[in-house]
Coordinates of C-alpha atoms in Angstrom, one line a residue:
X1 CA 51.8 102.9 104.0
X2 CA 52.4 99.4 102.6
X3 CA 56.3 97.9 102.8
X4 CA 56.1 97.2 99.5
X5 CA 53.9 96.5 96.7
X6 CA 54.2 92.9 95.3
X7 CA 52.9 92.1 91.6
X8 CA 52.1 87.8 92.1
X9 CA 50.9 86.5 88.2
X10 CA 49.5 82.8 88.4
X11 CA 46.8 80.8 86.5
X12 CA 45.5 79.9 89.4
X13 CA 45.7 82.8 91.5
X14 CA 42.2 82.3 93.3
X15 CA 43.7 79.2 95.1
X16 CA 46.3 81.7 96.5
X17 CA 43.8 84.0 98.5
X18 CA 44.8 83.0 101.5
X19 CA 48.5 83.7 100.9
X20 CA 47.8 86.9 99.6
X21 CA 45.9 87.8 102.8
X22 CA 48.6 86.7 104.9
X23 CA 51.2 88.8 103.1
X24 CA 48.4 91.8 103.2
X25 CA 48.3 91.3 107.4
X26 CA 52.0 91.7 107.2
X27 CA 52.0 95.0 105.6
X28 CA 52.4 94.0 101.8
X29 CA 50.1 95.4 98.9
X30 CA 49.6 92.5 96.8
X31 CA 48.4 93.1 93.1
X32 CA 47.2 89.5 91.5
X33 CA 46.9 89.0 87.6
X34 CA 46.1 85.5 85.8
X35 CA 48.4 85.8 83.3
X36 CA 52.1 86.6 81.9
X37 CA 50.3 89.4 78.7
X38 CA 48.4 91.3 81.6
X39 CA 51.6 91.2 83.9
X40 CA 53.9 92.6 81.3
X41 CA 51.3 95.2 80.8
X42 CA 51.1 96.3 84.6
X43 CA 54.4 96.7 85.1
X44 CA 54.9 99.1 82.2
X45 CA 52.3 101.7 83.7
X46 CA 52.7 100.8 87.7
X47 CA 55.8 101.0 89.6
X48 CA 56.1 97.7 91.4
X49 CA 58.9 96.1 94.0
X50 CA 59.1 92.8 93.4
X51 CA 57.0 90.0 90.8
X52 CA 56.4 86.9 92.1
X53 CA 55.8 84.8 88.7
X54 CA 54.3 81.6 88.4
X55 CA 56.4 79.4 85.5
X56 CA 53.7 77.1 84.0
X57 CA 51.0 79.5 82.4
X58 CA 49.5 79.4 79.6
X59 CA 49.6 81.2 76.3
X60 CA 53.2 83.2 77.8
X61 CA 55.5 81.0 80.1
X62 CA 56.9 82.7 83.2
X63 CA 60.6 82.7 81.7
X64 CA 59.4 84.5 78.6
X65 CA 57.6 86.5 80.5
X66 CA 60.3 87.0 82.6
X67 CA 62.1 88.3 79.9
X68 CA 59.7 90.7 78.9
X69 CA 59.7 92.0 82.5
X70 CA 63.0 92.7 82.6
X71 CA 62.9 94.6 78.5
X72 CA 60.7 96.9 80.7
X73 CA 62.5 97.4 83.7
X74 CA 65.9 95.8 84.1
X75 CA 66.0 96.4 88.0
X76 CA 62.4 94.4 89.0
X77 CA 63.1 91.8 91.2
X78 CA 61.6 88.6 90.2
X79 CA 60.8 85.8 92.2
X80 CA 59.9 82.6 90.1
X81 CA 57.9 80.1 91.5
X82 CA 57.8 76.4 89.9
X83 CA 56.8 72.6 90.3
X84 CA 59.8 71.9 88.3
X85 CA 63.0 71.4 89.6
X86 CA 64.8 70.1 86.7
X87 CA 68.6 71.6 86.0
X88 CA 67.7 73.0 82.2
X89 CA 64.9 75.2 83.9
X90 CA 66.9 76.2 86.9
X91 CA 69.6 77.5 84.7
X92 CA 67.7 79.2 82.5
X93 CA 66.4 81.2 84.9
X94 CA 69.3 82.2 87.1
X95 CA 70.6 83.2 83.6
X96 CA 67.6 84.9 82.5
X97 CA 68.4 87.2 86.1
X98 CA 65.6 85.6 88.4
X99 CA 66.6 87.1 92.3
X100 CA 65.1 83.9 93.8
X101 CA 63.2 81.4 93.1
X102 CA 60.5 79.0 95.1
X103 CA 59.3 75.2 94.7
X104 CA 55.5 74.6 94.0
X105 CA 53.4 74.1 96.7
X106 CA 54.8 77.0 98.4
X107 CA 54.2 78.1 102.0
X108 CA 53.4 82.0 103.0
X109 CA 55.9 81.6 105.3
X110 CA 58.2 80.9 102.5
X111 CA 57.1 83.8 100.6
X112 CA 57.6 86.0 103.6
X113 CA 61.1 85.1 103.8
X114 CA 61.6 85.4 100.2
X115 CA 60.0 89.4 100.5
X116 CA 62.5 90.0 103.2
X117 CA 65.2 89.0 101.6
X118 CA 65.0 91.1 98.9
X119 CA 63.3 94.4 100.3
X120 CA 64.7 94.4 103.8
X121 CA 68.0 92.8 102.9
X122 CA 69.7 96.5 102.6
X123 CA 68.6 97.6 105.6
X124 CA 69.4 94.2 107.5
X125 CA 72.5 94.3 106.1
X126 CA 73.5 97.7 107.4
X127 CA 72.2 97.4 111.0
X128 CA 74.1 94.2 111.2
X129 CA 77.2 95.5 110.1
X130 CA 77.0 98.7 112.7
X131 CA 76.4 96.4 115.4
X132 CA 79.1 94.2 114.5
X133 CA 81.8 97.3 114.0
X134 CA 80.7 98.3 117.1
X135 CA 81.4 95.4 118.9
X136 CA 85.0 95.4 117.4
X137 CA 85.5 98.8 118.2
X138 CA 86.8 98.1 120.9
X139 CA 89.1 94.9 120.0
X140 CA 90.8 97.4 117.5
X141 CA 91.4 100.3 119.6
X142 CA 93.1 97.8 122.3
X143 CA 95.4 96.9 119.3
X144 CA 96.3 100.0 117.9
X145 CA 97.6 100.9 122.1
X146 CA 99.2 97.4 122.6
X147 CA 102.6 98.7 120.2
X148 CA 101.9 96.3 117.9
X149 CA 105.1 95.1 115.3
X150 CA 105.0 95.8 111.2
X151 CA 103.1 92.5 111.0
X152 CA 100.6 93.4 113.9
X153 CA 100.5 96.7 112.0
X154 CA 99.6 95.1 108.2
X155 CA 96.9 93.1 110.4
X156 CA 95.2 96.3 111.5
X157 CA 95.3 97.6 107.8
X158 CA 93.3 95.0 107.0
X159 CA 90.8 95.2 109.6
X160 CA 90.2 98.7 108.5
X161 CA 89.8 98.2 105.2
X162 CA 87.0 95.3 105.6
X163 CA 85.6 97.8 107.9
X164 CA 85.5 100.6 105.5
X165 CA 84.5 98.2 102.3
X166 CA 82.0 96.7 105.3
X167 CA 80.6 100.4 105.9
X168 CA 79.5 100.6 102.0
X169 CA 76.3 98.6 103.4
X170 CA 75.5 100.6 106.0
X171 CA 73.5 104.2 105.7
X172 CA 74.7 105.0 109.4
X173 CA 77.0 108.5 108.9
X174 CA 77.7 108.7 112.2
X175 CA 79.5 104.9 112.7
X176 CA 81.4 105.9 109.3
X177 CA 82.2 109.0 111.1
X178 CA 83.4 107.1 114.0
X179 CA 85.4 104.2 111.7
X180 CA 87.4 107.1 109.8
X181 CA 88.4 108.8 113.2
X182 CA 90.0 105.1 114.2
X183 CA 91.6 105.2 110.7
X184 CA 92.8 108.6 111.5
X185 CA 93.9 107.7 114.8
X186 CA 95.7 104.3 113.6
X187 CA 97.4 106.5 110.9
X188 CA 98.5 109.0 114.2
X189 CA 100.3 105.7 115.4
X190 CA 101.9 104.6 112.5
X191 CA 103.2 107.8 111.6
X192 CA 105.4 107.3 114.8
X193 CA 106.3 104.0 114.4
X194 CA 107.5 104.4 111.2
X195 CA 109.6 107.3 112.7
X196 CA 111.4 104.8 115.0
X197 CA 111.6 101.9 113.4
X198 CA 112.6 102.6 109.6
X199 CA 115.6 103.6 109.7
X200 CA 116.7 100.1 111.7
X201 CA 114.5 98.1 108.8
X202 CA 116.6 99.4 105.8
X203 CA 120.3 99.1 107.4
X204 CA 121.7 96.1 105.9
X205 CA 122.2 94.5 108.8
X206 CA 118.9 94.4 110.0
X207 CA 117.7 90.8 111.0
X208 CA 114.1 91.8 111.9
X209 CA 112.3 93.8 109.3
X210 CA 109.2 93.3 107.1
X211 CA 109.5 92.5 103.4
X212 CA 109.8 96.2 101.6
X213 CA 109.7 97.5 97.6
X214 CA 113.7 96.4 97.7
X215 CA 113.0 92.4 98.7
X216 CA 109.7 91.6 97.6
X217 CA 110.7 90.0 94.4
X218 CA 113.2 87.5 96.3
X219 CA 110.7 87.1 98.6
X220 CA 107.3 87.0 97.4
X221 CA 107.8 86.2 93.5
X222 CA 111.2 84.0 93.0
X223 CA 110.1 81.3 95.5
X224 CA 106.7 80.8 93.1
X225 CA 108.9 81.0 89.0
X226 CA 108.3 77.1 87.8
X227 CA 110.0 76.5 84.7
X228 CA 106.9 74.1 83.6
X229 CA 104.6 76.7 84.4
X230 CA 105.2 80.8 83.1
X231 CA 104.4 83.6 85.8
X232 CA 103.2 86.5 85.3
X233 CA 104.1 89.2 87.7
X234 CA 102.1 92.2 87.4
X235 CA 102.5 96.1 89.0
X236 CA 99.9 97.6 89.2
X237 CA 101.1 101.1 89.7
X238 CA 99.6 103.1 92.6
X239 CA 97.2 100.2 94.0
X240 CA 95.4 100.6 97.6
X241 CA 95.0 97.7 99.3
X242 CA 91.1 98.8 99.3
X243 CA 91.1 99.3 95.3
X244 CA 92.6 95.6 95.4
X245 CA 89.8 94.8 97.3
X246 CA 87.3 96.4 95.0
X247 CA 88.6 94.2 91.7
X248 CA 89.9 91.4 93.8
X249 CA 85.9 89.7 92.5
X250 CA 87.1 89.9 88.9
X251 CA 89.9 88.2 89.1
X252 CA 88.5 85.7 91.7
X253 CA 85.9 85.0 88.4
X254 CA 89.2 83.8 86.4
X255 CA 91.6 82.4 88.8
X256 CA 91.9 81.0 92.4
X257 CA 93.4 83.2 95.1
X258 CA 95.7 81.5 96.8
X259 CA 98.1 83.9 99.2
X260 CA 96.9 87.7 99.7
X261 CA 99.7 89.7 101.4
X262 CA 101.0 93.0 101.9
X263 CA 104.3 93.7 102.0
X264 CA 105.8 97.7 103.4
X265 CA 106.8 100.3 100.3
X266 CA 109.9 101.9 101.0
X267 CA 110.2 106.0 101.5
X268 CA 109.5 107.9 100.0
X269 CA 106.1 106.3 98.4
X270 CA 106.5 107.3 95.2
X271 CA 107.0 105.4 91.9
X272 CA 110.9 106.3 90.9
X273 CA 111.9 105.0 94.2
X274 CA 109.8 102.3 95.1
X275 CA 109.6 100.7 91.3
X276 CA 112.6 100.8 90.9
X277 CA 114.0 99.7 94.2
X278 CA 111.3 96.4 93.1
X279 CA 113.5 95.8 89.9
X280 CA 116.6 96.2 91.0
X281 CA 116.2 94.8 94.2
X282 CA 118.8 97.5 95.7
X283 CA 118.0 100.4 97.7
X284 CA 118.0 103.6 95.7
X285 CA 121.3 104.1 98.0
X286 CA 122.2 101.3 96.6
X287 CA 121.1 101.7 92.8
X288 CA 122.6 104.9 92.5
X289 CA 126.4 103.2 93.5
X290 CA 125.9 100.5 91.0
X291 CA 124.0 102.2 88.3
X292 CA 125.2 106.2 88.3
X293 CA 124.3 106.7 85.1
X294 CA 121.0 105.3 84.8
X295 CA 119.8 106.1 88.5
X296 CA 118.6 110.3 88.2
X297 CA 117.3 112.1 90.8
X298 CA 114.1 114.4 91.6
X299 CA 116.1 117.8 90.3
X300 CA 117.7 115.8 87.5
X301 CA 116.6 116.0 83.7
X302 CA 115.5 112.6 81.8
X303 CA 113.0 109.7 83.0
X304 CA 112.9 108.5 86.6
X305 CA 111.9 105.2 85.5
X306 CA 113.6 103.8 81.9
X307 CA 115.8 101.4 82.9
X308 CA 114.0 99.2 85.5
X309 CA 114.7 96.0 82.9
X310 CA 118.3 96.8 83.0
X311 CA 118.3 97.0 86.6
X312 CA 116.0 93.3 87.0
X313 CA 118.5 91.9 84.6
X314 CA 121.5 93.5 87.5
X315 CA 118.9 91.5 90.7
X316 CA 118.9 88.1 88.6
X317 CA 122.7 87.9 88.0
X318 CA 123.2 89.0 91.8
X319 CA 120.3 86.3 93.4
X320 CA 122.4 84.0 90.0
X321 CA 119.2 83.5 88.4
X322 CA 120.4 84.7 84.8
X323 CA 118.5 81.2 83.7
X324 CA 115.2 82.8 83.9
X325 CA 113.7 83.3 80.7
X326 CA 111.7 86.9 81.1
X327 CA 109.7 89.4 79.2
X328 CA 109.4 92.6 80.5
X329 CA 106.4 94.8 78.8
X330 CA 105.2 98.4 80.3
X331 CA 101.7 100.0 79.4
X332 CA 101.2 103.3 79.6
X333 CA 98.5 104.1 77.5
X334 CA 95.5 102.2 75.6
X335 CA 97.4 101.0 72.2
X336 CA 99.9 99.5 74.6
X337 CA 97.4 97.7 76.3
X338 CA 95.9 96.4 73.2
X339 CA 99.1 95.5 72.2
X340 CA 99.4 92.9 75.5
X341 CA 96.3 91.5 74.5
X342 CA 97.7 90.0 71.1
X343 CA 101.0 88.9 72.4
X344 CA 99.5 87.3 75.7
X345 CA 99.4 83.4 73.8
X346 CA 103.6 84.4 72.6
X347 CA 104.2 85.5 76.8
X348 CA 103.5 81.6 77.5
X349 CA 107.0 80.3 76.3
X350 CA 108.9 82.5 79.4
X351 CA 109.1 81.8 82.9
X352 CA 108.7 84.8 84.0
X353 CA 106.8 87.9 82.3
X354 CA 106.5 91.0 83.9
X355 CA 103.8 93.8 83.2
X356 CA 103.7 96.7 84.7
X357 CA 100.8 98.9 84.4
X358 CA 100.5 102.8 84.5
X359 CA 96.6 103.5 84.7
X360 CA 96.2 103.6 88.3
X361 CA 99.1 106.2 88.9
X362 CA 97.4 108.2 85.8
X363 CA 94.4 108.2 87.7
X364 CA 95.5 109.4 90.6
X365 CA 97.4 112.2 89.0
X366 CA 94.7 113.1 86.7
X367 CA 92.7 113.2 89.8
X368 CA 94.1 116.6 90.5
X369 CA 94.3 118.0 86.9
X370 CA 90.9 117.1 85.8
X371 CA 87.8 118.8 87.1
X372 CA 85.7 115.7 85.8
X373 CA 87.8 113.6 87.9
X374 CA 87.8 115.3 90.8
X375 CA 84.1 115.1 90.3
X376 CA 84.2 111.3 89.9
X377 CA 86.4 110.4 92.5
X378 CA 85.7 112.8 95.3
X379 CA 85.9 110.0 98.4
X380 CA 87.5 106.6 99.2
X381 CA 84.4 104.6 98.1
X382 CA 84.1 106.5 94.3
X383 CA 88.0 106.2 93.6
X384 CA 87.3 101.9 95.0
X385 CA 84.7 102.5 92.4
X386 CA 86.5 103.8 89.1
X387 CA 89.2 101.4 89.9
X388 CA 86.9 98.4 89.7
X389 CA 85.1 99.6 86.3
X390 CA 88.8 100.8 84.7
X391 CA 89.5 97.1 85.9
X392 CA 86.6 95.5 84.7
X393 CA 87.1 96.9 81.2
X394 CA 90.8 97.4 80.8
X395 CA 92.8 95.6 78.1
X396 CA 94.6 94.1 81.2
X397 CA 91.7 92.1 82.4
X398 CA 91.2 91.5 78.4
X399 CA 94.7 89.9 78.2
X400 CA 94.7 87.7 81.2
X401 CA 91.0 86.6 80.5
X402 CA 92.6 85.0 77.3
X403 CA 95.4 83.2 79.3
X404 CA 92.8 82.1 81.8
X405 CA 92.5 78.6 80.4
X406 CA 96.1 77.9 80.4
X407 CA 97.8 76.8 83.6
X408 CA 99.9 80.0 84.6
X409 CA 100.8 81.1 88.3
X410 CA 99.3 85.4 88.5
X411 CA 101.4 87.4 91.0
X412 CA 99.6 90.9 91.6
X413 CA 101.6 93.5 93.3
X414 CA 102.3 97.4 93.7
X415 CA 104.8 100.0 94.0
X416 CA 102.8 102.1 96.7
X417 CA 99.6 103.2 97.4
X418 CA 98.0 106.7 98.0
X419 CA 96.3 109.2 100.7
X420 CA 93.5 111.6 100.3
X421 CA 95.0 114.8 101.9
X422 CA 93.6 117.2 104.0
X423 CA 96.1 119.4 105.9
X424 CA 98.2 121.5 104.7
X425 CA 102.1 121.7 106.2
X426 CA 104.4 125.5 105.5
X427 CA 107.8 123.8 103.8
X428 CA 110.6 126.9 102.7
X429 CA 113.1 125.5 101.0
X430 CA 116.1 127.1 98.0
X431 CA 115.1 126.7 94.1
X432 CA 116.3 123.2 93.9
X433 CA 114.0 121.7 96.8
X434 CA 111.4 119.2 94.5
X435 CA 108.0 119.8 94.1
X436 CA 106.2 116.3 95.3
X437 CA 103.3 117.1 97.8
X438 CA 104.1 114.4 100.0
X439 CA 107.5 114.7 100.5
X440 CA 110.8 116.8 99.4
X441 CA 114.6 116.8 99.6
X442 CA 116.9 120.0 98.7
X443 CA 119.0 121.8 101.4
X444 CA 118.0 124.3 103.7
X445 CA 114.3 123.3 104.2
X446 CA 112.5 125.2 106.7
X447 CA 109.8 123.3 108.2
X448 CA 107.6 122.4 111.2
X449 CA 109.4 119.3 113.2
X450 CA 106.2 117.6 114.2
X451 CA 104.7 117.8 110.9
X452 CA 107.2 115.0 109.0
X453 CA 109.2 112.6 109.5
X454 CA 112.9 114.0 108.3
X455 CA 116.3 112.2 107.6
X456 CA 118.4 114.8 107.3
X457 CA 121.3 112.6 106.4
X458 CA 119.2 110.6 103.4
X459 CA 121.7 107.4 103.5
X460 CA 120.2 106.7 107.2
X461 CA 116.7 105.7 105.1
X462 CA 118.6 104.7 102.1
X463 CA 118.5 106.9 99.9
X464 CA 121.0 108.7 97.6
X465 CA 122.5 112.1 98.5
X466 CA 121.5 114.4 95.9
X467 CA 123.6 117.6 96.6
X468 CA 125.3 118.1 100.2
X469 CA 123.6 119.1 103.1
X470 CA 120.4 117.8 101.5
X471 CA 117.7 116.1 103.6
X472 CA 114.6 114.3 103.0
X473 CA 111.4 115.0 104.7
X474 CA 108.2 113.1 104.8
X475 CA 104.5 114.1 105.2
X476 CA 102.6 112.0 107.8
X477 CA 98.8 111.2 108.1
X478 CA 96.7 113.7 105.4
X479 CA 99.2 116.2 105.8
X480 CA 100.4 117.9 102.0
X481 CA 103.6 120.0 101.9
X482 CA 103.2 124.0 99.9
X483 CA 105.2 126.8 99.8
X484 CA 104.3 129.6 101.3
X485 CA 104.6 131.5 97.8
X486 CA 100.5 131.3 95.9
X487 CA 99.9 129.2 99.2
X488 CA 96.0 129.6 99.3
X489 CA 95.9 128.4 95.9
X490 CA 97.7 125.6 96.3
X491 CA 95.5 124.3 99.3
X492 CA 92.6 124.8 97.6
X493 CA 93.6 122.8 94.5
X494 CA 95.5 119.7 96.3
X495 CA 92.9 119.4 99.4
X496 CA 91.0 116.4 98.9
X497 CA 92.9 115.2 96.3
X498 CA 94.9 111.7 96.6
X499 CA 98.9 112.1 96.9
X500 CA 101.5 109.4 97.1
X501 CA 105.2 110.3 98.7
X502 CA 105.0 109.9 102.3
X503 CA 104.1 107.9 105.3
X504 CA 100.6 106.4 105.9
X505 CA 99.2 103.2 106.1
X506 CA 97.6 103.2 102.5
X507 CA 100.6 104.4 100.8
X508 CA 102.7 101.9 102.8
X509 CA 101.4 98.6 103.5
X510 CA 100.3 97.4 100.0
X511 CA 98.8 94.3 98.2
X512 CA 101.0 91.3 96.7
X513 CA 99.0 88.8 96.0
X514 CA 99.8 85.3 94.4
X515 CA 96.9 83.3 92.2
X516 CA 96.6 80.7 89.7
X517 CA 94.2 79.3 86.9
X518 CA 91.2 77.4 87.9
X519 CA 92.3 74.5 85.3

């Protein structure tokens, strides 16, 4: 059976014989036509892997035949070949979607590698990348077991995700089997040193701990607000440091990249807490002293999350920034996004505008309501995948794409991330214990000590007291937390869906990353 079966259309195909013989002793079918109305012809009735097109035919040049190649059959590869090397030419054809192209006279040898590139280039790719996971196997087990610090820690992350985005190439199960045990195993490990070390990291007298939800805008977003040149500082609500990954391309189309970061979410990993802890830049300890009335809890009527301006407006007169000129927009469905998009040009007179965006945290709650959903984002690799297209078409991208040409500094960050769960943990807990899969505070919870990471005094993690003798308890690794009331049901609805609340290294360690325009 042939490797492939390779269309070449040229005027002068008979002076190509002996090219077409060495590609045939290399395992190639080779069909040859004379010219660009025949080849348009074949490929309607004959499936065909790549065309290698001469340009300068006559009666139909190679780009218009081109064109009508890919009218058929969007997905050909075409390979155009060409005495002329001129710019015009050249850009025509990368626009008009050539896959590679070759300079008159060519050499088989040429073609060859020209054949491989395209056909084998899959299947290269993935063999390479297993071998190269395999070699640094090894490098990352040794760090997960040297007790590596919260920077060593965000480092490890990273490694994992390039692996898992690296793993996309590769058809091997079995070393994508062997990747998510290490994930599993590293998420073992951080589980426990999150339970020693974050109850140091949030008392205020720590010296030593990584920048969290409560410091990240003095840290990573003050330092960078020019009053020549407006930031924007954008939440994206509920982003992975994967699903970054996955739309990082788009933005790298409109701006440069210049710092990507992470930075830790405080506990528990869920919006109320960790948005606002960004705003107010206060621990929700901390909020709830300052701001009583505006600060609710879980078991308290109202919105968790309505007065994050008033509490940025409470950070700027504490860091005695009250000079900074801000806007402060929140989308949480489609009109408000459209909405952005017209005012983006008016945003350019502030310093500072901040837009906080909702889709990603719909998604991932809709991701366990919807059946379609569930459907669509069943695994790691589909919900990388929605993200990018949301991204790619969202109102968001819209709006910045028409700000793109102005010179702006782009700060992309995150409340917290998200884990797909798999294990289900027995919680008991009195009427008032909250409902949140991945973690819950009431009093009186009844649950497996090895299963979560509990505070049951909440102000040693920084958190408010809701009622007394309330504790807080956090799920670790895939774990999700049910009642033992309808408790079948609720494991088979929640397994396998994504869940945000407690302690793992993608709803954790998360993306900040700072940018600005190309001009």
């Amino acid at each position: 059976m042939a490797l492939a079966k390779i269309l070449w259309v040229d005027d002068e195909i008979e002076s190509l014989q002996s090219h077409k013989i060495f590609l045939e002793n290399k395992g190639y079918e080779i069909q040859t036509l004379n010219n660009g109305f025949e080849a348009i012809d074949y490929v309607k009735e004959n499936a065909v892997d790549v065309v290698l097109l001469d340009e300068t035919m006559p009666g139909i040049t190679g780009l218009e035949t081109l064109a009508k190649i890919k009218e058929v059959n969007q997905r050909i590869p075409v390979v155009l070949i060409t005495k002329n090397e001129t710019e015009n030419l050249m850009d025509d054809a990368i626009g008009s979607q050539i896959t590679d192209y070759l300079i008159k006279p060519v050499n088989p040898n040429q073609v060859l590698l020209s054949l491989k590139k395209i056909i084998d280039n899959k299947r290269l790719v993935a063999e390479k990348t297993t071998s190269a996971y395999q070699q640094q196997f090894r490098n990352l087990f040794m760090a997960l077991n040297s007790n590596p610090d919260y920077n060593e820690w965000m480092d490890i992350y990273k490694k994992l995700v390039y692996w898992e985005l690296e793993m996309e190439k590769s058809d091997s199960p079995e070393m994508q089997e062997v990747l998510q045990s290490q994930k599993q195993e590293a998420n073992t490990e951080f589980f426990k040193f999150v339970s020693r070390n974050y109850a140091g990291w949030v008392h205020p007298k720590s010296q030593d701990a990584p920048v969290m939800s409560h410091n990240l805008f003095r840290f990573k977003v003050l330092p960078h607000v020019d009053k020549e040149i407006p930031t924007f500082f954008i939440v994206l609500d509920n982003l992975r440091f994967d699903q970054w990954k996955a739309i990082e391309p788009i933005f790298a189309e409109s701006f440069r990249i210049l710092e990507e970061e992470t930075f830790y979410s405080i506990l528990p990993t869920a919006t109320q807490y960790c948005r606002n802890a960004i705003f107010a830049g206060l621990l929700p300890v901390d909020i709830e002293k300052q701001f009583p009335v505006q600060w609710k809890n879980d078991d308290e009527e109202g919105g968790k999350n309505l007065y994050e301006e008033e509490f940025f407006r409470g950070q700027l007169r504490r860091l005695k920034r009250d000079d900074i000129k801000f806007s402060y927009t929140k989308i949480i469905n489609h009109s408000d996004g459209q909405q952005l998009v017209n005012n983006m040009h008016n945003l350019l007179q502030n310093d500072l505008n901040i837009i906080i965006y909702n889709f990603v945290d719909m998604l991932s709650h809709a991701r366990t309501e919807m059946e379609v959903l569930k459907e669509l984002a069943s695994d790691e690799i589909s919900y990388r995948s929605i993200t990018k297209s949301w991204f790619e078409h969202s109102p968001l991208h819209q709006a910045l794409k028409r700000i793109a040409d102005k010179k702006i500094n782009v700060i992309i960050a995150t409340d917290h991330g998200s884990v797909k769960v798999k294990t289900p943990c027995k919680v008991i807990g009195d009427k008032q214990t909250t409902t949140n899969l991945r973690y819950k505070h009431g009093r009186n919870l009844n649950y497996e000590p090895k299963e979560v990471l509990a505070f049951r005094d909440p102000r040693e993690a920084g958190l408010p007291v809701p009622n007394v003798n309330s504790s807080y308890i956090f799920a670790k690794e895939d774990g999700f937390l049910c009642y033992p009331n309808n408790y079948n049901y609720y494991v088979n609805y929640y397994r396998n869906t994504f869940q945000h609340g407690g302690v793992s290294l993608e709803e954790m360690i998360v993306p900040v990353v700072k940018m600005v325009s190309k001009v």
